[in-house]
PDB file of C-alpha atoms in Angstrom:
ATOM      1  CA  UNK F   1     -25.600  -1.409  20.659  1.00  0.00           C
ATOM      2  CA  UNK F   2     -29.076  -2.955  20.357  1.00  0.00           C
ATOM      3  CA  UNK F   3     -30.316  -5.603  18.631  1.00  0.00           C
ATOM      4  CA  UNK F   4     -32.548  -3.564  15.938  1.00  0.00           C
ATOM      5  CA  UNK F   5     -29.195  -1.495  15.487  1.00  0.00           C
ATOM      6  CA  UNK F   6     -26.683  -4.461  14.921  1.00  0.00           C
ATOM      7  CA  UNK F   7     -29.503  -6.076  12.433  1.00  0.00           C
ATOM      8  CA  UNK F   8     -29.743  -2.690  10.316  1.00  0.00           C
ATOM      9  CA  UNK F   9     -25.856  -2.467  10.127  1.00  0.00           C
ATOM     10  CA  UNK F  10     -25.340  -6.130   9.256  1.00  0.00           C
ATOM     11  CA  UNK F  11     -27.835  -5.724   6.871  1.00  0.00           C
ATOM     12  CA  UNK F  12     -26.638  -2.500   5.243  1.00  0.00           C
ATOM     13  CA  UNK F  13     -23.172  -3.977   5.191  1.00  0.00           C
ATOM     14  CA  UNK F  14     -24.271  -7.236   3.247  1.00  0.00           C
ATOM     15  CA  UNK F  15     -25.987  -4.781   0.817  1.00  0.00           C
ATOM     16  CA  UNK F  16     -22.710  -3.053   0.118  1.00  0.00           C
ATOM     17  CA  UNK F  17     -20.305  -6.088  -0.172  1.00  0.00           C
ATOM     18  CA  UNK F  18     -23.391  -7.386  -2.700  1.00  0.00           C
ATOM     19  CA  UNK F  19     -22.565  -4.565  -4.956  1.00  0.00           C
ATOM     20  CA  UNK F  20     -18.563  -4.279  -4.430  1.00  0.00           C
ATOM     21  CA  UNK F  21     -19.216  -8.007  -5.373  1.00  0.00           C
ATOM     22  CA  UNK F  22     -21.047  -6.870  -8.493  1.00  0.00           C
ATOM     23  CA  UNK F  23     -18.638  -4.212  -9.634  1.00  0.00           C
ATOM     24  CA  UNK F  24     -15.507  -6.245  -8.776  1.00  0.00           C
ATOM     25  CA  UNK F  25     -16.993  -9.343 -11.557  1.00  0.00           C
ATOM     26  CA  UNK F  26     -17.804  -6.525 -13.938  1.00  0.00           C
ATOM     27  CA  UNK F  27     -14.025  -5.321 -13.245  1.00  0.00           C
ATOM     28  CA  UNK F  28     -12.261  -8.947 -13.528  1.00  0.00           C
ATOM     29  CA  UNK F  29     -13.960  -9.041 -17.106  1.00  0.00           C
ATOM     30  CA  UNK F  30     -13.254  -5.862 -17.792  1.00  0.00           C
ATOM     31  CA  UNK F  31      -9.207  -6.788 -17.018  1.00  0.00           C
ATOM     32  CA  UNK F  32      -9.866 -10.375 -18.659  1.00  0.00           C
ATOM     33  CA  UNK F  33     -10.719  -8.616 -21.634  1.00  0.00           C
ATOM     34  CA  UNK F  34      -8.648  -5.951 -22.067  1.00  0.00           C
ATOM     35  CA  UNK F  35     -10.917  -2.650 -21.939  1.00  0.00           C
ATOM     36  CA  UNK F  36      -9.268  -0.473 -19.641  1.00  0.00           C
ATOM     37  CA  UNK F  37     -11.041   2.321 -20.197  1.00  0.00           C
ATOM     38  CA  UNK F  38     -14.313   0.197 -18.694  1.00  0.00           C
ATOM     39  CA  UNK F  39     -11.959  -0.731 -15.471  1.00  0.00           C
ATOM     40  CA  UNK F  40     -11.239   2.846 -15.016  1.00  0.00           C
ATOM     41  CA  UNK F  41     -15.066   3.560 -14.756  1.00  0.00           C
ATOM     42  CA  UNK F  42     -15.760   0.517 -12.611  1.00  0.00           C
ATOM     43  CA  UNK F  43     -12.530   2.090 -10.237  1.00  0.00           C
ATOM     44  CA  UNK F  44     -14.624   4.648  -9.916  1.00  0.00           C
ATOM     45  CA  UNK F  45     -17.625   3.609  -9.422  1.00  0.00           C
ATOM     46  CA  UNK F  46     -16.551   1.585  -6.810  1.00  0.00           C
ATOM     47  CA  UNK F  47     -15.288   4.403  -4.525  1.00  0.00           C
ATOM     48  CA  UNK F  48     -18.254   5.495  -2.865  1.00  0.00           C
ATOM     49  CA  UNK F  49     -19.326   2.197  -1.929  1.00  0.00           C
ATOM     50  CA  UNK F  50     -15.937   1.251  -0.472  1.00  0.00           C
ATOM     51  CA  UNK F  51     -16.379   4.487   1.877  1.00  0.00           C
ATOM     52  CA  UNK F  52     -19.801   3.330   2.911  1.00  0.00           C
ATOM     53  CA  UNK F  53     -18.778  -0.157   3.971  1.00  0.00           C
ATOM     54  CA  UNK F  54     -15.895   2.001   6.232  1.00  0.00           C
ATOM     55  CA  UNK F  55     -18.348   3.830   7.787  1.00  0.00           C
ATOM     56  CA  UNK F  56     -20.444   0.649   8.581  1.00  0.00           C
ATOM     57  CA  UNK F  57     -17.685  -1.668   9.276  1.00  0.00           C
ATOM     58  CA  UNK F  58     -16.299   1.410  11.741  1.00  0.00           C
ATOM     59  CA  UNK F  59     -20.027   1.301  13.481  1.00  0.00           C
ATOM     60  CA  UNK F  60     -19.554  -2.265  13.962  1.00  0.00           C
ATOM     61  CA  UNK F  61     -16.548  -2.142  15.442  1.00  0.00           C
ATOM     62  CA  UNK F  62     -18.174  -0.286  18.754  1.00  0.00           C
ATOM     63  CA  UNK F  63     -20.384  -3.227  18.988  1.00  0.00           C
ATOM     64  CA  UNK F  64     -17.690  -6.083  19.455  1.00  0.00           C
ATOM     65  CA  UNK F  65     -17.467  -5.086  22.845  1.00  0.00           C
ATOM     66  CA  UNK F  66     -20.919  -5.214  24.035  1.00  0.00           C
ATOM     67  CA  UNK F  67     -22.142  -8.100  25.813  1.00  0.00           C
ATOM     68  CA  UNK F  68     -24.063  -9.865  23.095  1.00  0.00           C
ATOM     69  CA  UNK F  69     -27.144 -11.015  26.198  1.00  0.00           C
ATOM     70  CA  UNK F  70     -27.618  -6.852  26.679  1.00  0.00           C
ATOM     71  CA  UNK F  71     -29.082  -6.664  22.876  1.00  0.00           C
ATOM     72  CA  UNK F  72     -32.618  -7.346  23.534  1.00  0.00           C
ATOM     73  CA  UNK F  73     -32.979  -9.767  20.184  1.00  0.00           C
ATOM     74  CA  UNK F  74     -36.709 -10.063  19.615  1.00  0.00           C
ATOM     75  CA  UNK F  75     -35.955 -14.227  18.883  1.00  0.00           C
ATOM     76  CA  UNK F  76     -33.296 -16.432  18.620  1.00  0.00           C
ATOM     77  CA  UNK F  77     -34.567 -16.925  15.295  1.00  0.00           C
ATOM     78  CA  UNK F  78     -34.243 -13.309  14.609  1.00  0.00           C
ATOM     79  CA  UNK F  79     -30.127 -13.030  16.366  1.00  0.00           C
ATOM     80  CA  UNK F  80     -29.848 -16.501  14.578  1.00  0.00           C
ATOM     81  CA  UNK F  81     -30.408 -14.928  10.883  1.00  0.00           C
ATOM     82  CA  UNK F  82     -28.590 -11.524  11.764  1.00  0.00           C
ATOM     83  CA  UNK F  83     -25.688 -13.857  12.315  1.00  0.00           C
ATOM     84  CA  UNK F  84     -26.053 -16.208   9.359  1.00  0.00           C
ATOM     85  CA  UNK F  85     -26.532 -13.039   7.210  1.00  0.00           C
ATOM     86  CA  UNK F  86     -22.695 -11.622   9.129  1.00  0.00           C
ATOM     87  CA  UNK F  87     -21.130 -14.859   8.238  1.00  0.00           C
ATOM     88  CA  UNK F  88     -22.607 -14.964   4.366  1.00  0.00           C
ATOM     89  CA  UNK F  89     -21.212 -11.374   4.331  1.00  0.00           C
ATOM     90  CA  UNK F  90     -17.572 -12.635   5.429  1.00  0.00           C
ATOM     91  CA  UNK F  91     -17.354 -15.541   3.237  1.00  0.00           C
ATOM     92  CA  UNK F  92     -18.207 -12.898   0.443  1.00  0.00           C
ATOM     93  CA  UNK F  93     -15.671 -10.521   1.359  1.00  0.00           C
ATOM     94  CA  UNK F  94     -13.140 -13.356   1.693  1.00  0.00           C
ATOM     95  CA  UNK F  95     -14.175 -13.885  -2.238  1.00  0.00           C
ATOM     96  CA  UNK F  96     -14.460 -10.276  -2.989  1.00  0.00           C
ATOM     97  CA  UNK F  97     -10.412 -10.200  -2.287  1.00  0.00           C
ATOM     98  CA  UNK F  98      -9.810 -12.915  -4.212  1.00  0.00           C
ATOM     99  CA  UNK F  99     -11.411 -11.453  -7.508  1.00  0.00           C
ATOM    100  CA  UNK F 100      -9.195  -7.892  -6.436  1.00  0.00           C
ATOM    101  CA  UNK F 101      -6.122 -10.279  -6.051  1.00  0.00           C
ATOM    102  CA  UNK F 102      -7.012 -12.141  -8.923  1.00  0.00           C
ATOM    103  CA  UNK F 103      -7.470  -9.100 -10.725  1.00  0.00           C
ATOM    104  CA  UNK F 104      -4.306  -7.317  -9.751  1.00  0.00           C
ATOM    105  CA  UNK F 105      -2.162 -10.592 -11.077  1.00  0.00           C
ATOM    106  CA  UNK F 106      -3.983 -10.274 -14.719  1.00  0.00           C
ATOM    107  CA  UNK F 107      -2.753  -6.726 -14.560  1.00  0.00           C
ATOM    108  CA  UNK F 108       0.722  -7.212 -13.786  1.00  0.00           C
ATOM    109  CA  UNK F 109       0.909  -9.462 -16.636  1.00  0.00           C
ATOM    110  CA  UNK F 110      -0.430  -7.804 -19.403  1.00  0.00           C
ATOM    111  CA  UNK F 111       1.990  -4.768 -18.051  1.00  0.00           C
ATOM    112  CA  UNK F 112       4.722  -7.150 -18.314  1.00  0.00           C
ATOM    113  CA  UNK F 113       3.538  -8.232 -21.789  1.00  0.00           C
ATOM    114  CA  UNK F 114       3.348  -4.433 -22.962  1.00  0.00           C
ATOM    115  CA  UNK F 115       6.972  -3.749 -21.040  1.00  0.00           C
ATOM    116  CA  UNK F 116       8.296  -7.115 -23.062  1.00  0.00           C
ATOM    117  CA  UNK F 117       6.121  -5.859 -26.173  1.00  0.00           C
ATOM    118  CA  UNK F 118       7.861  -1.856 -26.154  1.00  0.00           C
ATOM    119  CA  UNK F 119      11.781  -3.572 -24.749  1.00  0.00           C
ATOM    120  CA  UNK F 120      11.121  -5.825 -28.315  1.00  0.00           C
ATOM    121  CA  UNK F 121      10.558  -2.989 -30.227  1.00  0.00           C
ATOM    122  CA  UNK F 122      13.238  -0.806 -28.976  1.00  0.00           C
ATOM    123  CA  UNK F 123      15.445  -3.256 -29.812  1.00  0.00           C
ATOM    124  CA  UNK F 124      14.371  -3.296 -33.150  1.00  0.00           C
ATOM    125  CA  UNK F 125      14.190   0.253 -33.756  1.00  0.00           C
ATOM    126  CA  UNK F 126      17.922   0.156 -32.178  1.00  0.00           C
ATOM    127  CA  UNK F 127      19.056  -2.796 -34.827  1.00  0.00           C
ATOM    128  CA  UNK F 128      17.584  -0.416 -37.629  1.00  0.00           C
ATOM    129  CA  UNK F 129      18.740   2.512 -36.798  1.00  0.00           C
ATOM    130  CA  UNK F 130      22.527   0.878 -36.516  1.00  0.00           C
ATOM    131  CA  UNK F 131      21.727  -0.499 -39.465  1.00  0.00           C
ATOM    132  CA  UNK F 132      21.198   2.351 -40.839  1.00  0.00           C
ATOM    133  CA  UNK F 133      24.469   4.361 -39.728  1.00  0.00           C
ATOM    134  CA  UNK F 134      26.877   1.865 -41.517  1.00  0.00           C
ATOM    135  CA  UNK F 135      24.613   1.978 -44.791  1.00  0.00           C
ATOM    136  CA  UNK F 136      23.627  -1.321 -45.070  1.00  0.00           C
ATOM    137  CA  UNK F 137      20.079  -0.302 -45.174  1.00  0.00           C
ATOM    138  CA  UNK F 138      18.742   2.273 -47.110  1.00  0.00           C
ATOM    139  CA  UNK F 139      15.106   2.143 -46.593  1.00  0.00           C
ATOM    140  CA  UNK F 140      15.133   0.413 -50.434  1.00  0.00           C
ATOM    141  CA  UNK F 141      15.901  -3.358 -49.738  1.00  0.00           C
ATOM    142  CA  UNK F 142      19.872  -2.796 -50.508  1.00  0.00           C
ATOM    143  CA  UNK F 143      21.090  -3.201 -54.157  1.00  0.00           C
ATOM    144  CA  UNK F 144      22.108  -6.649 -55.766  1.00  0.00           C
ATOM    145  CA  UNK F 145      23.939  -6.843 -58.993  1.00  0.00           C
ATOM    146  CA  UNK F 146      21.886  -9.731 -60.793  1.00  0.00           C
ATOM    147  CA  UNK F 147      23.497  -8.900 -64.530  1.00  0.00           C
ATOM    148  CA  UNK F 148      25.190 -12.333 -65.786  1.00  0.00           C
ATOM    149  CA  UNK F 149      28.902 -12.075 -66.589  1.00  0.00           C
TER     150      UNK F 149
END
């Protein structure tokens, strides 16, 4: 792969981690505040960049065995900013996972909260309905004889 062609994919792939990076702080605020419905959108908005950074990341892969002196880089100024720009990407996708992971934990504990939430009010609904079988609640606060003998 040539130089021009390794700078254009490094490029392109920076471009798409920029807006997965984008989407993914929309999504932990989205999940930090509760509006599912927005994460859901943000899912799936996030697809089609996801299967562009695939495509690019599978392009790149051809490239790691080339002998890096066969590119034909213009400048080592120039191969010296294509690879700055590759290692900014990295360090972003390396934070990039962390918001998914950190994301993912937030979720698992509000699920637990809502499991906790609905096991709570089972049991409650349970304790009333017993309740209810052996007539100690009517639905009308019981009776109690208050009349003075």
């Amino acid at each position: 792969m040539d130089a021009h062609e390794l700078s254009h994919l490094i490029r392109t792939r920076h471009l798409i981690v920029s807006e997965l990076m984008e989407l993914s702080e929309a999504q932990l605020a989205a999940v930090q505040s509760g509006h599912m419905n927005e994460l859901m959108q943000l899912l799936s908005r996030k697809q089609g960049p996801l299967a562009r950074l695939a495509a690019v990341s599978t392009q790149l892969e051809q490239a790691i065995g080339d002998n890096p002196e066969d590119r034909g880089w213009s400048s080592v100024e120039t191969r010296n900013q294509v690879r700055s720009q590759h290692e900014a990407t990295e360090q972003e996708l390396i934070n990039l996972m962390q918001i998914e992971n950190q994301c993912e934990q937030l979720l698992k504990m509000s699920r637990d909260r809502i499991e906790e939430q609905i096991l709570r009010g089972d049991g409650i609904k349970k304790a009333t309905l017993s309740y209810e079988k052996t007539g100690q609640l009517d639905g009308r606060g019981g009776s109690l004889d208050l009349s003075s003998q």
